[in-house]
Coordinates of C-alpha atoms in Angstrom, one line a residue:
M150 CA 0.0 0.0 0.0
Q151 CA 1.0 3.6 -0.5
T152 CA 0.9 6.2 2.2
V153 CA 0.4 9.9 2.1
K154 CA 1.3 12.8 4.4
K155 CA -1.0 15.5 5.8
H156 CA -1.0 18.9 4.0
W157 CA 1.8 21.1 5.4
K158 CA 3.3 24.2 3.9
L159 CA 7.0 23.4 4.0
F160 CA 10.4 24.8 3.1
L161 CA 13.3 22.7 4.0
A162 CA 15.9 24.4 6.1
G163 CA 18.6 23.4 3.6
S164 CA 16.9 25.5 0.9
L165 CA 16.7 28.7 3.0
T166 CA 18.9 31.7 3.6
A167 CA 19.5 33.0 7.0
A168 CA 16.5 35.2 6.4
G169 CA 14.5 32.1 5.9
I170 CA 14.0 32.3 2.2
F171 CA 15.8 30.9 -0.9
F172 CA 15.8 33.3 -3.8
S173 CA 16.7 32.4 -7.4
P174 CA 19.4 34.1 -9.4
H175 CA 16.6 36.1 -11.0
L176 CA 16.1 37.9 -7.7
I177 CA 12.3 37.5 -7.7
S178 CA 10.5 39.3 -4.9
R179 CA 9.5 37.6 -1.7
A180 CA 5.8 37.8 -2.7
Q181 CA 6.5 36.2 -6.1
Y182 CA 8.5 33.4 -4.4
Y183 CA 5.7 32.6 -2.0
H184 CA 3.0 32.9 -4.7
V185 CA 4.8 30.5 -7.1
N186 CA 5.4 27.9 -4.3
H187 CA 1.9 28.3 -3.0
Q188 CA 0.6 27.6 -6.6
F189 CA 2.8 24.6 -7.0
E190 CA 1.8 23.1 -3.6
A191 CA -1.9 23.7 -4.5
F192 CA -1.3 21.9 -7.8
T193 CA 0.3 18.9 -6.2
D194 CA -2.3 18.8 -3.5
A195 CA -4.9 18.6 -6.2
L196 CA -3.1 15.7 -7.8
F197 CA -3.0 14.0 -4.5
S198 CA -6.8 14.4 -3.9
A199 CA -7.6 13.2 -7.4
D200 CA -5.4 10.1 -7.1
V201 CA -6.6 9.0 -3.7
C202 CA -10.2 9.3 -4.6
G203 CA -9.9 6.8 -7.4
N204 CA -10.1 3.8 -5.1
A205 CA -11.9 3.8 -1.7
L206 CA -9.8 1.0 -0.3
N207 CA -6.5 2.9 -1.1
L208 CA -8.0 6.1 0.3
H209 CA -8.8 4.4 3.6
Y210 CA -5.2 3.1 3.9
I211 CA -3.8 6.4 2.9
L212 CA -5.9 8.7 5.1
A213 CA -7.7 7.9 8.3
N214 CA -9.6 11.2 8.2
P215 CA -9.9 12.4 4.6
E216 CA -12.4 15.0 5.5
D217 CA -9.7 16.9 7.4
L218 CA -8.2 17.6 3.9
G219 CA -11.5 18.5 2.4
I220 CA -11.9 15.1 0.7
T221 CA -15.5 14.3 1.2
D222 CA -16.8 13.5 -2.3
Y223 CA -15.6 10.1 -3.5
R224 CA -17.1 6.9 -4.8
I225 CA -17.1 3.9 -2.4
S226 CA -15.8 1.2 -4.6
L227 CA -12.6 -0.5 -5.7
G228 CA -12.5 1.7 -8.7
S229 CA -12.8 0.8 -12.3
F230 CA -10.4 -1.6 -14.1
H231 CA -11.3 -1.4 -17.7
P232 CA -9.2 -1.1 -20.9
S233 CA -11.0 2.1 -21.8
Q234 CA -9.4 3.8 -18.8
I235 CA -5.9 3.3 -20.3
A236 CA -6.3 6.1 -22.9
V237 CA -7.7 8.4 -20.2
Q238 CA -4.7 7.7 -18.0
R239 CA -2.3 8.5 -20.8
I240 CA -4.0 11.9 -21.5
T241 CA -3.9 12.6 -17.7
C242 CA -0.1 11.9 -17.6
E243 CA 0.4 14.2 -20.6
N244 CA -1.6 17.0 -19.1
R245 CA 0.2 16.7 -15.7
L246 CA 3.6 16.6 -17.4
C247 CA 2.8 19.8 -19.3
A248 CA 1.6 21.5 -16.1
L249 CA 4.7 20.6 -14.2
Q250 CA 7.0 21.9 -17.0
S251 CA 5.3 25.3 -16.6
Y252 CA 6.9 25.8 -13.2
D253 CA 10.4 27.3 -13.3
P254 CA 12.4 25.2 -10.8
E255 CA 14.5 28.2 -9.9
Y256 CA 11.5 29.8 -8.4
L257 CA 10.7 26.8 -6.2
S258 CA 11.9 25.8 -2.8
L259 CA 14.3 22.9 -2.6
Q260 CA 11.5 20.5 -1.4
N261 CA 9.2 21.6 -4.2
R262 CA 12.0 21.2 -6.8
L263 CA 12.5 17.7 -5.5
T264 CA 8.8 16.9 -5.8
R265 CA 8.7 18.4 -9.3
D266 CA 11.7 16.3 -10.5
I267 CA 10.2 13.1 -9.1
L268 CA 6.8 13.8 -10.8
L269 CA 8.4 14.8 -14.1
L270 CA 10.4 11.6 -14.3
F271 CA 7.4 9.5 -13.1
Y272 CA 5.1 10.9 -15.9
E273 CA 7.8 10.8 -18.5
T274 CA 8.3 7.1 -17.7
E275 CA 4.6 6.3 -17.8
L276 CA 4.5 7.8 -21.3
M277 CA 7.4 5.8 -22.6
P278 CA 6.7 4.1 -26.0
G279 CA 7.6 0.7 -24.5
N280 CA 4.8 1.0 -21.9
Q281 CA 2.3 -1.2 -23.7
Y282 CA -0.5 -1.8 -21.3
L283 CA -1.4 -5.2 -22.8
F284 CA 1.8 -6.6 -21.4
S285 CA 0.8 -5.5 -17.8
E286 CA -0.6 -8.2 -15.5
V287 CA -2.6 -7.6 -12.3
L288 CA -3.1 -11.3 -11.6
S289 CA -0.4 -13.6 -10.3
P290 CA -0.4 -16.4 -7.6
S291 CA 1.4 -14.4 -4.9
L292 CA 1.5 -10.7 -5.8
G293 CA -1.7 -10.4 -7.9
N294 CA -4.6 -8.2 -6.9
Q295 CA -6.8 -11.3 -6.2
A296 CA -4.2 -12.6 -3.7
Q297 CA -3.5 -9.3 -1.9
L298 CA -7.2 -8.2 -1.7
P299 CA -8.3 -10.5 1.2
I300 CA -5.5 -9.2 3.5
L301 CA -6.4 -5.6 2.7
L302 CA -10.0 -6.2 3.4
A303 CA -9.3 -8.0 6.7
E304 CA -7.1 -5.2 7.8
Y305 CA -9.6 -2.5 7.0
T306 CA -9.7 -0.4 10.2
F307 CA -13.0 0.5 11.8
R308 CA -12.5 3.9 13.4
Q309 CA -16.1 5.1 13.2
E310 CA -19.4 3.5 12.2
T311 CA -19.2 5.0 8.7
D312 CA -16.1 2.9 8.2
I313 CA -18.1 -0.2 8.7
Q314 CA -20.7 0.9 6.2
N315 CA -18.0 1.9 3.6
Y316 CA -16.2 -1.4 4.1
L317 CA -19.5 -3.3 3.3
K318 CA -19.9 -1.1 0.1
I319 CA -16.3 -1.9 -1.0
L320 CA -16.9 -5.5 -0.3
A321 CA -20.0 -5.4 -2.5
S322 CA -18.0 -3.9 -5.4
V323 CA -15.6 -6.9 -5.6
D324 CA -17.7 -8.6 -8.2
T325 CA -17.7 -5.5 -10.5
Y326 CA -14.0 -5.0 -10.0
F327 CA -13.2 -8.6 -10.9
D328 CA -15.5 -8.3 -14.0
G329 CA -13.3 -5.5 -15.1
I330 CA -10.1 -7.5 -14.6
L331 CA -11.6 -10.4 -16.5
S332 CA -12.5 -8.1 -19.4
F333 CA -8.9 -7.0 -19.5
E334 CA -7.7 -10.6 -19.5
Q335 CA -10.0 -11.3 -22.4
L336 CA -8.6 -8.4 -24.3
K337 CA -5.1 -9.7 -23.6
S338 CA -6.2 -13.1 -24.9
Q339 CA -7.5 -11.6 -28.1
N340 CA -4.2 -9.8 -28.6
G341 CA -1.9 -12.8 -27.8
T342 CA -0.5 -11.5 -24.5
F343 CA -2.5 -13.7 -22.1
M344 CA -0.7 -15.7 -19.4
S345 CA 0.6 -19.3 -19.9
D346 CA -1.5 -22.3 -18.8
V347 CA 0.9 -22.9 -15.9
T348 CA 0.3 -19.4 -14.5
A349 CA -3.4 -19.7 -15.1
D350 CA -3.6 -23.0 -13.2
R351 CA -1.6 -21.4 -10.3
I352 CA -4.0 -18.5 -10.0
I353 CA -7.0 -20.8 -10.2
Q354 CA -5.5 -22.9 -7.3
Q355 CA -4.9 -19.7 -5.2
C356 CA -8.5 -18.5 -5.8
T357 CA -9.9 -22.0 -5.1
S358 CA -8.0 -22.2 -1.8
F359 CA -9.6 -18.9 -0.7
I360 CA -13.2 -20.0 -1.4
E361 CA -12.8 -23.7 -0.6
Y362 CA -14.5 -23.5 2.8
P363 CA -17.2 -20.8 2.6
D364 CA -18.5 -21.2 6.2
D365 CA -15.0 -20.9 7.6
N366 CA -13.8 -18.1 5.4
Y367 CA -11.5 -16.0 7.7
L368 CA -13.0 -12.7 6.5
K369 CA -16.2 -13.6 8.4
A370 CA -14.3 -14.3 11.6
V371 CA -12.2 -11.2 11.4
F372 CA -15.3 -9.0 10.8
S373 CA -17.1 -10.6 13.7
D374 CA -14.2 -9.9 16.0
K375 CA -14.0 -6.3 14.9
I376 CA -17.7 -5.7 15.2
S377 CA -17.8 -7.3 18.6
D378 CA -15.1 -5.0 19.9
F379 CA -16.5 -1.8 18.3
P380 CA -17.8 0.6 20.9
G381 CA -21.2 2.2 20.9
L382 CA -23.1 -0.3 18.7
S383 CA -26.2 -2.0 20.1
E384 CA -26.3 -5.8 20.0
Q385 CA -29.1 -5.5 17.5
K386 CA -27.0 -3.4 15.1
K387 CA -24.0 -5.6 15.5
E388 CA -26.1 -8.6 14.5
A389 CA -27.5 -6.8 11.5
Y390 CA -24.0 -5.8 10.3
E391 CA -22.8 -9.4 10.7
N392 CA -25.7 -10.8 8.8
L393 CA -25.2 -8.3 6.0
H394 CA -21.5 -9.0 5.9
E395 CA -22.1 -12.8 5.7
K396 CA -24.6 -12.3 2.9
I397 CA -22.2 -10.1 0.8
I398 CA -19.4 -12.6 1.3
D399 CA -21.6 -15.6 0.3
D400 CA -23.6 -13.9 -2.5
Q401 CA -21.0 -11.6 -4.0
V402 CA -17.4 -12.0 -2.9
L403 CA -17.0 -15.8 -3.1
P404 CA -19.0 -15.9 -6.4
A405 CA -16.8 -13.2 -7.7
Y406 CA -13.7 -15.4 -7.1
Q407 CA -15.6 -18.3 -8.7
S408 CA -16.4 -16.2 -11.7
L409 CA -12.7 -15.2 -12.0
I410 CA -11.7 -18.9 -11.7
D411 CA -14.2 -19.8 -14.5
G412 CA -13.1 -16.9 -16.7
I413 CA -9.4 -17.7 -16.4
Y414 CA -10.2 -21.4 -17.0
L415 CA -12.1 -20.6 -20.3
L416 CA -9.1 -18.5 -21.5
K417 CA -6.6 -21.3 -20.9
G418 CA -4.9 -22.3 -24.1
T419 CA -5.0 -18.8 -25.6
G420 CA -1.6 -17.8 -24.1
K421 CA 0.9 -18.0 -26.9
N422 CA 4.1 -17.5 -24.8
P423 CA 5.0 -19.7 -21.8
D424 CA 8.3 -17.9 -21.4
G425 CA 9.5 -14.4 -20.6
L426 CA 8.4 -11.0 -21.9
C427 CA 10.9 -11.1 -24.8
G428 CA 8.8 -13.9 -26.3
F429 CA 6.3 -11.2 -27.2
P430 CA 6.8 -8.7 -30.0
G431 CA 7.7 -5.5 -28.1
G432 CA 8.3 -7.4 -24.9
K433 CA 11.9 -6.3 -24.6
A434 CA 10.9 -2.6 -24.7
Y435 CA 8.3 -3.2 -22.1
Y436 CA 10.9 -4.9 -19.8
E437 CA 13.1 -1.8 -20.2
Y438 CA 10.1 0.3 -19.1
L439 CA 9.6 -2.0 -16.1
L440 CA 13.2 -1.5 -15.0
K441 CA 12.6 2.2 -14.9
S442 CA 9.0 2.2 -13.5
T443 CA 9.4 -0.7 -11.0
C444 CA 13.0 -0.3 -10.0
G445 CA 13.7 3.4 -10.5
V446 CA 16.8 2.6 -12.5
Y447 CA 17.5 4.3 -15.8
E448 CA 20.6 2.4 -17.1
S449 CA 20.9 0.1 -20.0
V450 CA 20.3 -3.6 -19.5
S451 CA 23.9 -4.4 -20.4
N452 CA 25.2 -2.0 -17.7
I453 CA 22.8 -3.6 -15.2
Q454 CA 24.0 -7.1 -16.1
T455 CA 27.7 -6.0 -15.8
R456 CA 27.0 -4.5 -12.3
L457 CA 25.3 -7.7 -11.2
L458 CA 28.1 -9.9 -12.4
Q459 CA 30.7 -7.7 -10.6
Q460 CA 28.8 -8.0 -7.3
L461 CA 28.4 -11.8 -7.8
E462 CA 32.2 -12.2 -8.4
Q463 CA 33.0 -10.0 -5.4
D464 CA 30.6 -11.7 -3.0
M465 CA 31.7 -15.2 -4.0
A466 CA 35.4 -14.3 -3.6
E467 CA 34.7 -12.9 -0.1
Y468 CA 32.6 -15.9 0.9
S469 CA 35.4 -18.3 -0.2
S470 CA 38.0 -16.3 1.8
L471 CA 35.8 -16.3 4.9
L472 CA 35.0 -20.0 4.5
S473 CA 38.6 -21.0 4.5
G474 CA 39.0 -19.6 8.0
Q475 CA 36.2 -21.5 9.6
Q476 CA 37.1 -24.4 11.9
E477 CA 33.7 -26.1 11.9
P478 CA 31.2 -26.9 9.1
T479 CA 29.6 -23.7 8.1
L480 CA 26.0 -25.0 8.3
Q481 CA 26.6 -26.2 11.9
A482 CA 28.2 -22.9 12.7
M483 CA 25.3 -20.9 11.4
E484 CA 22.8 -23.1 13.3
S485 CA 24.6 -22.2 16.5
T486 CA 24.4 -18.6 15.5
S487 CA 20.6 -18.8 15.2
A488 CA 20.4 -20.4 18.7
M489 CA 21.9 -17.2 20.2
L490 CA 18.9 -15.1 19.0
S491 CA 15.6 -14.7 20.7
E492 CA 12.7 -16.6 19.0
D493 CA 10.2 -13.9 20.0
P494 CA 9.5 -11.5 17.1
E495 CA 8.5 -8.7 19.4
Q496 CA 11.8 -9.0 21.3
M497 CA 13.7 -9.2 18.1
L498 CA 12.2 -5.9 16.9
Q499 CA 13.1 -4.3 20.3
D500 CA 16.7 -5.5 19.9
L501 CA 16.9 -4.2 16.4
Q502 CA 15.8 -0.8 17.5
N503 CA 18.6 -0.8 20.1
Y504 CA 21.3 -2.1 17.8
M505 CA 20.6 0.3 14.9
Q506 CA 21.2 3.4 17.0
S507 CA 24.9 3.4 16.1
D508 CA 24.2 3.5 12.3
F509 CA 20.9 5.2 11.8
P510 CA 19.1 8.4 13.0
T511 CA 16.8 7.9 16.0
A512 CA 13.4 6.6 15.0
P513 CA 10.2 8.6 15.7
D514 CA 8.1 7.2 18.5
T515 CA 5.8 4.5 17.2
S516 CA 4.1 1.3 18.0
W517 CA 3.7 -1.9 16.0
Q518 CA 2.0 -5.3 16.1
I519 CA 3.1 -8.7 14.8
K520 CA 0.3 -10.6 13.0
Y521 CA 0.2 -13.9 11.1
V522 CA -1.1 -14.6 7.6
P523 CA -4.4 -16.5 7.7
S524 CA -4.0 -20.2 7.0
D525 CA -6.1 -19.9 3.8
L526 CA -3.5 -17.7 2.2
E527 CA -0.2 -19.1 3.7
E528 CA 0.7 -21.1 0.6
Y529 CA 0.5 -18.1 -1.7
L530 CA 1.5 -15.0 0.2
S531 CA 5.1 -13.7 0.9
P532 CA 7.0 -14.9 3.9
A533 CA 6.5 -11.5 5.5
F534 CA 5.2 -8.1 4.7
Y535 CA 4.5 -4.7 6.3
L536 CA 1.3 -2.7 5.8
T537 CA 1.9 1.0 5.8
P538 CA -0.4 3.1 8.0
P539 CA -2.5 6.1 7.1
I540 CA -0.3 9.2 6.8
D541 CA -2.4 11.3 9.1
T542 CA -2.2 8.8 12.0
M543 CA 0.9 6.8 11.2
S544 CA -0.7 3.9 13.0
P545 CA -1.3 1.0 13.1
N546 CA 2.0 -0.5 11.9
D547 CA 1.4 -4.1 11.2
I548 CA 4.0 -6.7 10.2
Y549 CA 2.7 -10.0 8.9
L550 CA 4.6 -13.2 9.2
N551 CA 3.8 -16.3 7.2
R552 CA 4.0 -19.5 9.3
H553 CA 4.3 -21.4 6.0
A554 CA 7.8 -20.0 5.6
D555 CA 8.8 -21.6 8.9
M556 CA 11.3 -18.8 9.7
S557 CA 13.4 -18.8 12.9
G558 CA 16.7 -17.6 14.3
L559 CA 18.8 -15.5 12.0
T560 CA 16.4 -15.7 9.1
L561 CA 13.5 -14.4 11.2
F562 CA 15.8 -11.7 12.8
T563 CA 16.9 -10.3 9.4
T564 CA 13.4 -10.6 7.9
L565 CA 12.1 -8.4 10.8
A566 CA 14.9 -6.0 10.1
H567 CA 13.7 -5.8 6.5
E568 CA 10.0 -5.3 7.4
G569 CA 10.5 -3.4 10.6
F570 CA 13.7 -1.7 12.0
P571 CA 15.6 -0.3 10.2
G572 CA 13.6 -1.4 7.2
H573 CA 10.1 -0.6 5.9
L574 CA 8.5 0.5 9.1
Y575 CA 11.4 2.7 10.1
Q576 CA 11.8 4.2 6.6
T577 CA 8.1 4.9 6.4
I578 CA 7.7 6.7 9.7
T579 CA 11.0 8.6 9.4
F580 CA 10.1 9.9 5.9
S581 CA 6.6 10.9 7.1
A582 CA 8.2 12.8 10.0
S583 CA 10.0 15.0 7.5
N584 CA 6.6 16.4 6.3
P585 CA 6.8 15.7 2.6
S586 CA 4.3 16.8 0.0
P587 CA 1.3 14.5 0.2
V588 CA 1.5 13.6 -3.5
R589 CA 4.8 11.9 -2.8
H590 CA 3.0 9.1 -1.0
T591 CA 0.8 8.2 -4.0
L592 CA 3.7 7.2 -6.2
S593 CA 5.0 3.7 -6.3
M594 CA 8.8 3.7 -5.8
G595 CA 9.6 0.0 -5.4
G596 CA 13.3 0.2 -6.2
Y597 CA 13.9 2.7 -3.4
V598 CA 11.5 1.1 -0.9
E599 CA 12.5 -2.5 -1.4
G600 CA 16.2 -1.6 -2.1
W601 CA 16.4 0.2 1.2
A602 CA 14.9 -2.7 3.1
T603 CA 17.4 -5.1 1.5
Y604 CA 20.3 -2.7 2.1
V605 CA 19.6 -2.5 5.8
E606 CA 19.6 -6.3 6.1
T607 CA 23.4 -6.1 5.7
Y608 CA 23.5 -4.2 9.0
A609 CA 21.1 -6.7 10.7
Y610 CA 23.3 -9.6 9.9
G611 CA 26.1 -7.7 11.7
Y612 CA 23.8 -7.0 14.7
A613 CA 23.3 -10.7 15.3
D614 CA 25.1 -11.8 18.5
T615 CA 27.5 -14.1 16.9
N616 CA 30.9 -14.5 15.1
P617 CA 31.0 -11.6 12.7
D618 CA 32.6 -13.7 10.0
L619 CA 29.7 -16.2 10.2
A620 CA 27.2 -13.3 10.1
R621 CA 28.9 -11.9 7.1
M622 CA 28.9 -15.2 5.3
A623 CA 25.2 -15.5 6.0
W624 CA 24.6 -12.1 4.3
L625 CA 26.9 -13.0 1.4
N626 CA 24.9 -16.2 0.8
R627 CA 21.7 -14.2 0.7
S628 CA 23.3 -11.6 -1.6
V629 CA 24.5 -14.2 -4.0
N630 CA 21.1 -15.8 -4.1
L631 CA 19.4 -12.5 -4.9
C632 CA 22.0 -11.7 -7.5
L633 CA 21.4 -15.1 -9.2
L634 CA 17.6 -14.5 -9.3
S635 CA 18.2 -11.0 -10.7
L636 CA 20.4 -12.3 -13.4
M637 CA 17.8 -15.0 -14.2
D638 CA 15.1 -12.2 -14.4
I639 CA 17.1 -10.5 -17.1
G640 CA 18.0 -13.8 -18.8
I641 CA 14.3 -14.9 -18.9
H642 CA 12.6 -11.6 -19.8
Y643 CA 15.3 -9.9 -21.9
N644 CA 17.6 -12.6 -23.3
G645 CA 15.1 -15.3 -23.8
W646 CA 16.5 -18.1 -21.6
D647 CA 14.5 -21.2 -22.0
N648 CA 13.9 -23.9 -19.3
T649 CA 17.1 -25.8 -20.2
R650 CA 19.2 -22.6 -20.0
C651 CA 17.7 -21.7 -16.6
R652 CA 18.3 -25.2 -15.2
N653 CA 21.9 -25.2 -16.4
F654 CA 22.5 -21.8 -14.8
L655 CA 21.1 -22.9 -11.4
T656 CA 22.9 -26.2 -11.5
G657 CA 26.2 -24.3 -12.0
F658 CA 25.5 -22.7 -8.6
G659 CA 24.6 -25.8 -6.7
I660 CA 20.8 -25.6 -7.1
T661 CA 20.2 -29.0 -8.7
D662 CA 16.6 -30.1 -7.8
P663 CA 14.5 -29.9 -11.0
Q664 CA 11.3 -29.0 -9.2
T665 CA 13.0 -26.2 -7.3
Q666 CA 14.6 -25.0 -10.6
D667 CA 11.3 -24.9 -12.4
E668 CA 9.5 -23.2 -9.5
I669 CA 12.1 -20.4 -9.5
R670 CA 11.8 -19.9 -13.2
Q671 CA 8.0 -19.9 -13.1
T672 CA 8.0 -17.3 -10.2
I673 CA 10.2 -15.0 -12.2
I674 CA 8.1 -15.4 -15.4
E675 CA 5.0 -14.4 -13.4
D676 CA 6.4 -11.3 -11.8
P677 CA 9.0 -9.7 -14.1
A678 CA 11.6 -7.3 -12.5
N679 CA 10.4 -8.2 -9.0
Y680 CA 13.7 -9.5 -7.7
L681 CA 15.6 -6.6 -9.4
K682 CA 13.4 -4.2 -7.4
Y683 CA 15.1 -5.6 -4.3
Y684 CA 18.6 -6.3 -5.4
L685 CA 19.3 -3.6 -7.9
G686 CA 17.8 -1.1 -5.4
Y687 CA 20.2 -2.5 -2.8
L688 CA 23.2 -2.1 -5.1
H689 CA 22.3 1.5 -5.9
F690 CA 22.2 2.4 -2.2
L691 CA 25.5 0.5 -1.8
D692 CA 27.1 2.4 -4.7
L693 CA 25.7 5.8 -3.5
K694 CA 27.3 5.2 -0.1
E695 CA 30.6 4.4 -1.6
S696 CA 30.4 7.4 -3.9
Q697 CA 29.7 9.7 -0.9
K698 CA 32.6 8.2 1.0
Q699 CA 35.0 9.0 -1.8
E700 CA 33.6 12.5 -2.3
L701 CA 33.6 13.4 1.4
G702 CA 36.6 11.4 2.7
D703 CA 37.1 11.9 6.4
D704 CA 34.0 14.1 6.5
F705 CA 31.7 11.1 5.6
N706 CA 29.3 10.2 8.4
L707 CA 27.2 7.1 8.1
K708 CA 24.3 8.4 10.2
E709 CA 24.3 11.6 8.2
F710 CA 24.2 9.7 4.9
H711 CA 21.3 7.7 6.1
R712 CA 19.5 10.8 7.3
K713 CA 19.9 12.4 3.8
V714 CA 18.6 9.3 2.1
L715 CA 15.6 9.0 4.4
T716 CA 14.8 12.7 4.2
I717 CA 14.8 12.7 0.4
G718 CA 12.5 9.7 0.6
P719 CA 11.2 7.3 -2.0
C720 CA 12.1 8.4 -5.5
Q721 CA 13.9 7.3 -8.6
F722 CA 17.6 6.7 -8.2
P723 CA 18.7 9.5 -10.6
V724 CA 16.7 11.9 -8.5
L725 CA 18.2 10.6 -5.3
E726 CA 21.7 10.9 -6.6
K727 CA 21.0 14.5 -7.8
Y728 CA 19.7 15.7 -4.4
I729 CA 22.0 13.8 -2.0
D730 CA 24.4 16.7 -1.8
F731 CA 21.7 19.3 -1.1
L732 CA 20.1 18.0 2.1

């Protein structure tokens, strides 16, 4: 989910003179300066309002109290997912781009210039010729809309009674929303870009698992618990809400999933490409677009591959060197490492908050809660994830763990670092505390967000109470695995690696089980550029840190570097590199 910040008029201290104002070389008047910046902020606030009103579920997760920002007129539904909207979205991007270009950056505060650059690059990317919407896919077994939706519905917070009513309206729109998705899939089928039969079967299995036991569907139990605890409702009204909820689940939501199953089943066999994106005409160009839009990286594929191979060689050499100095088998040594850590996730997060103080700025005060993925979804959802809170409350901060992943010890510790401190939770609340423009939180910046959470894992391995060489080896093992997956991602989607090539590649690195090899390849086919979002993002933070060290020499301060990165916040990497010296 994306988050947004309350509307504040802001001018970063770094952009101001001693008198409190930054003036351009054109020496515009103080009144002009405030007028231009006020206009720009009003414009970006209007963008924010327009974007958050497009989907009531997103709005609820972004703002706890939208009326405080004057947002009162919006449709209570999941929004429209129809091919006809694509042309409208393109025109919207063109208009916004034109409007942004009308603002002279020299007349803007540093914070507003940063926002302008991020938005300009975002809309320019969305208008790339390679962005062919029929290559996009909203369904996948783990990351697809149909897999994520139940969790978002279950976590819908009831703050006031109208939230209950809005939730029921959103729930009642699931069937219409899925109808739109199915129409899109039918269009993809007609144009030869529909998914493979393997992917279709996996999505069908995921949907079937969700609706398999209607009477025990966990959405019913979750709603019942929340209604029971909601203050101020009579028992009669609680019963009425529960009855209505059960009716919507039984008569609309579960049938909507069944209709999606039936629709995907009927389209099976029309997918013409069981391999990567490059198997489609124009697929390579779309993959290049994904690297920019998903990862925030604007380099050539060949340069990206070179950087990945450099890191792979470096990490494997370091691992071999460390391995030669170990006196006992590495696996046994790492198991003993895990035994030194608490097995309580809450305690692990507390420990991580304490350990990180030497490397990262102090975190704003916050609270969090550990939750577990419902058993119905365990097989299909990620091992862990963090749900961002509304930006006007910054709570709740929920971290979900998946028991199916069977994590413990060092793996659980570093996973909590990724999702919590100093990862997603910490990055989210720290960025929000800097009072950014609200529109910043409506943009998806996966390379920065997931790259940061992967980058901080390197510190978490070092925080583990164990032999530092063993902890470093554990990180290097993870880094090598992520690098291999990233190289495979490019190989499959850009270079056309078939199943044999993928198996040979994995076998060369000791992954020899055919079933595991095929599962890895299929996962990458279903979610192109996903692993690169994590690993390429990590490498860009690593490279930026080294660049700053070389530039600043003895003046480099790790905490200050992290402060700058967190203050700039989620953005594309060219923008981050441009502004790192100005904050």
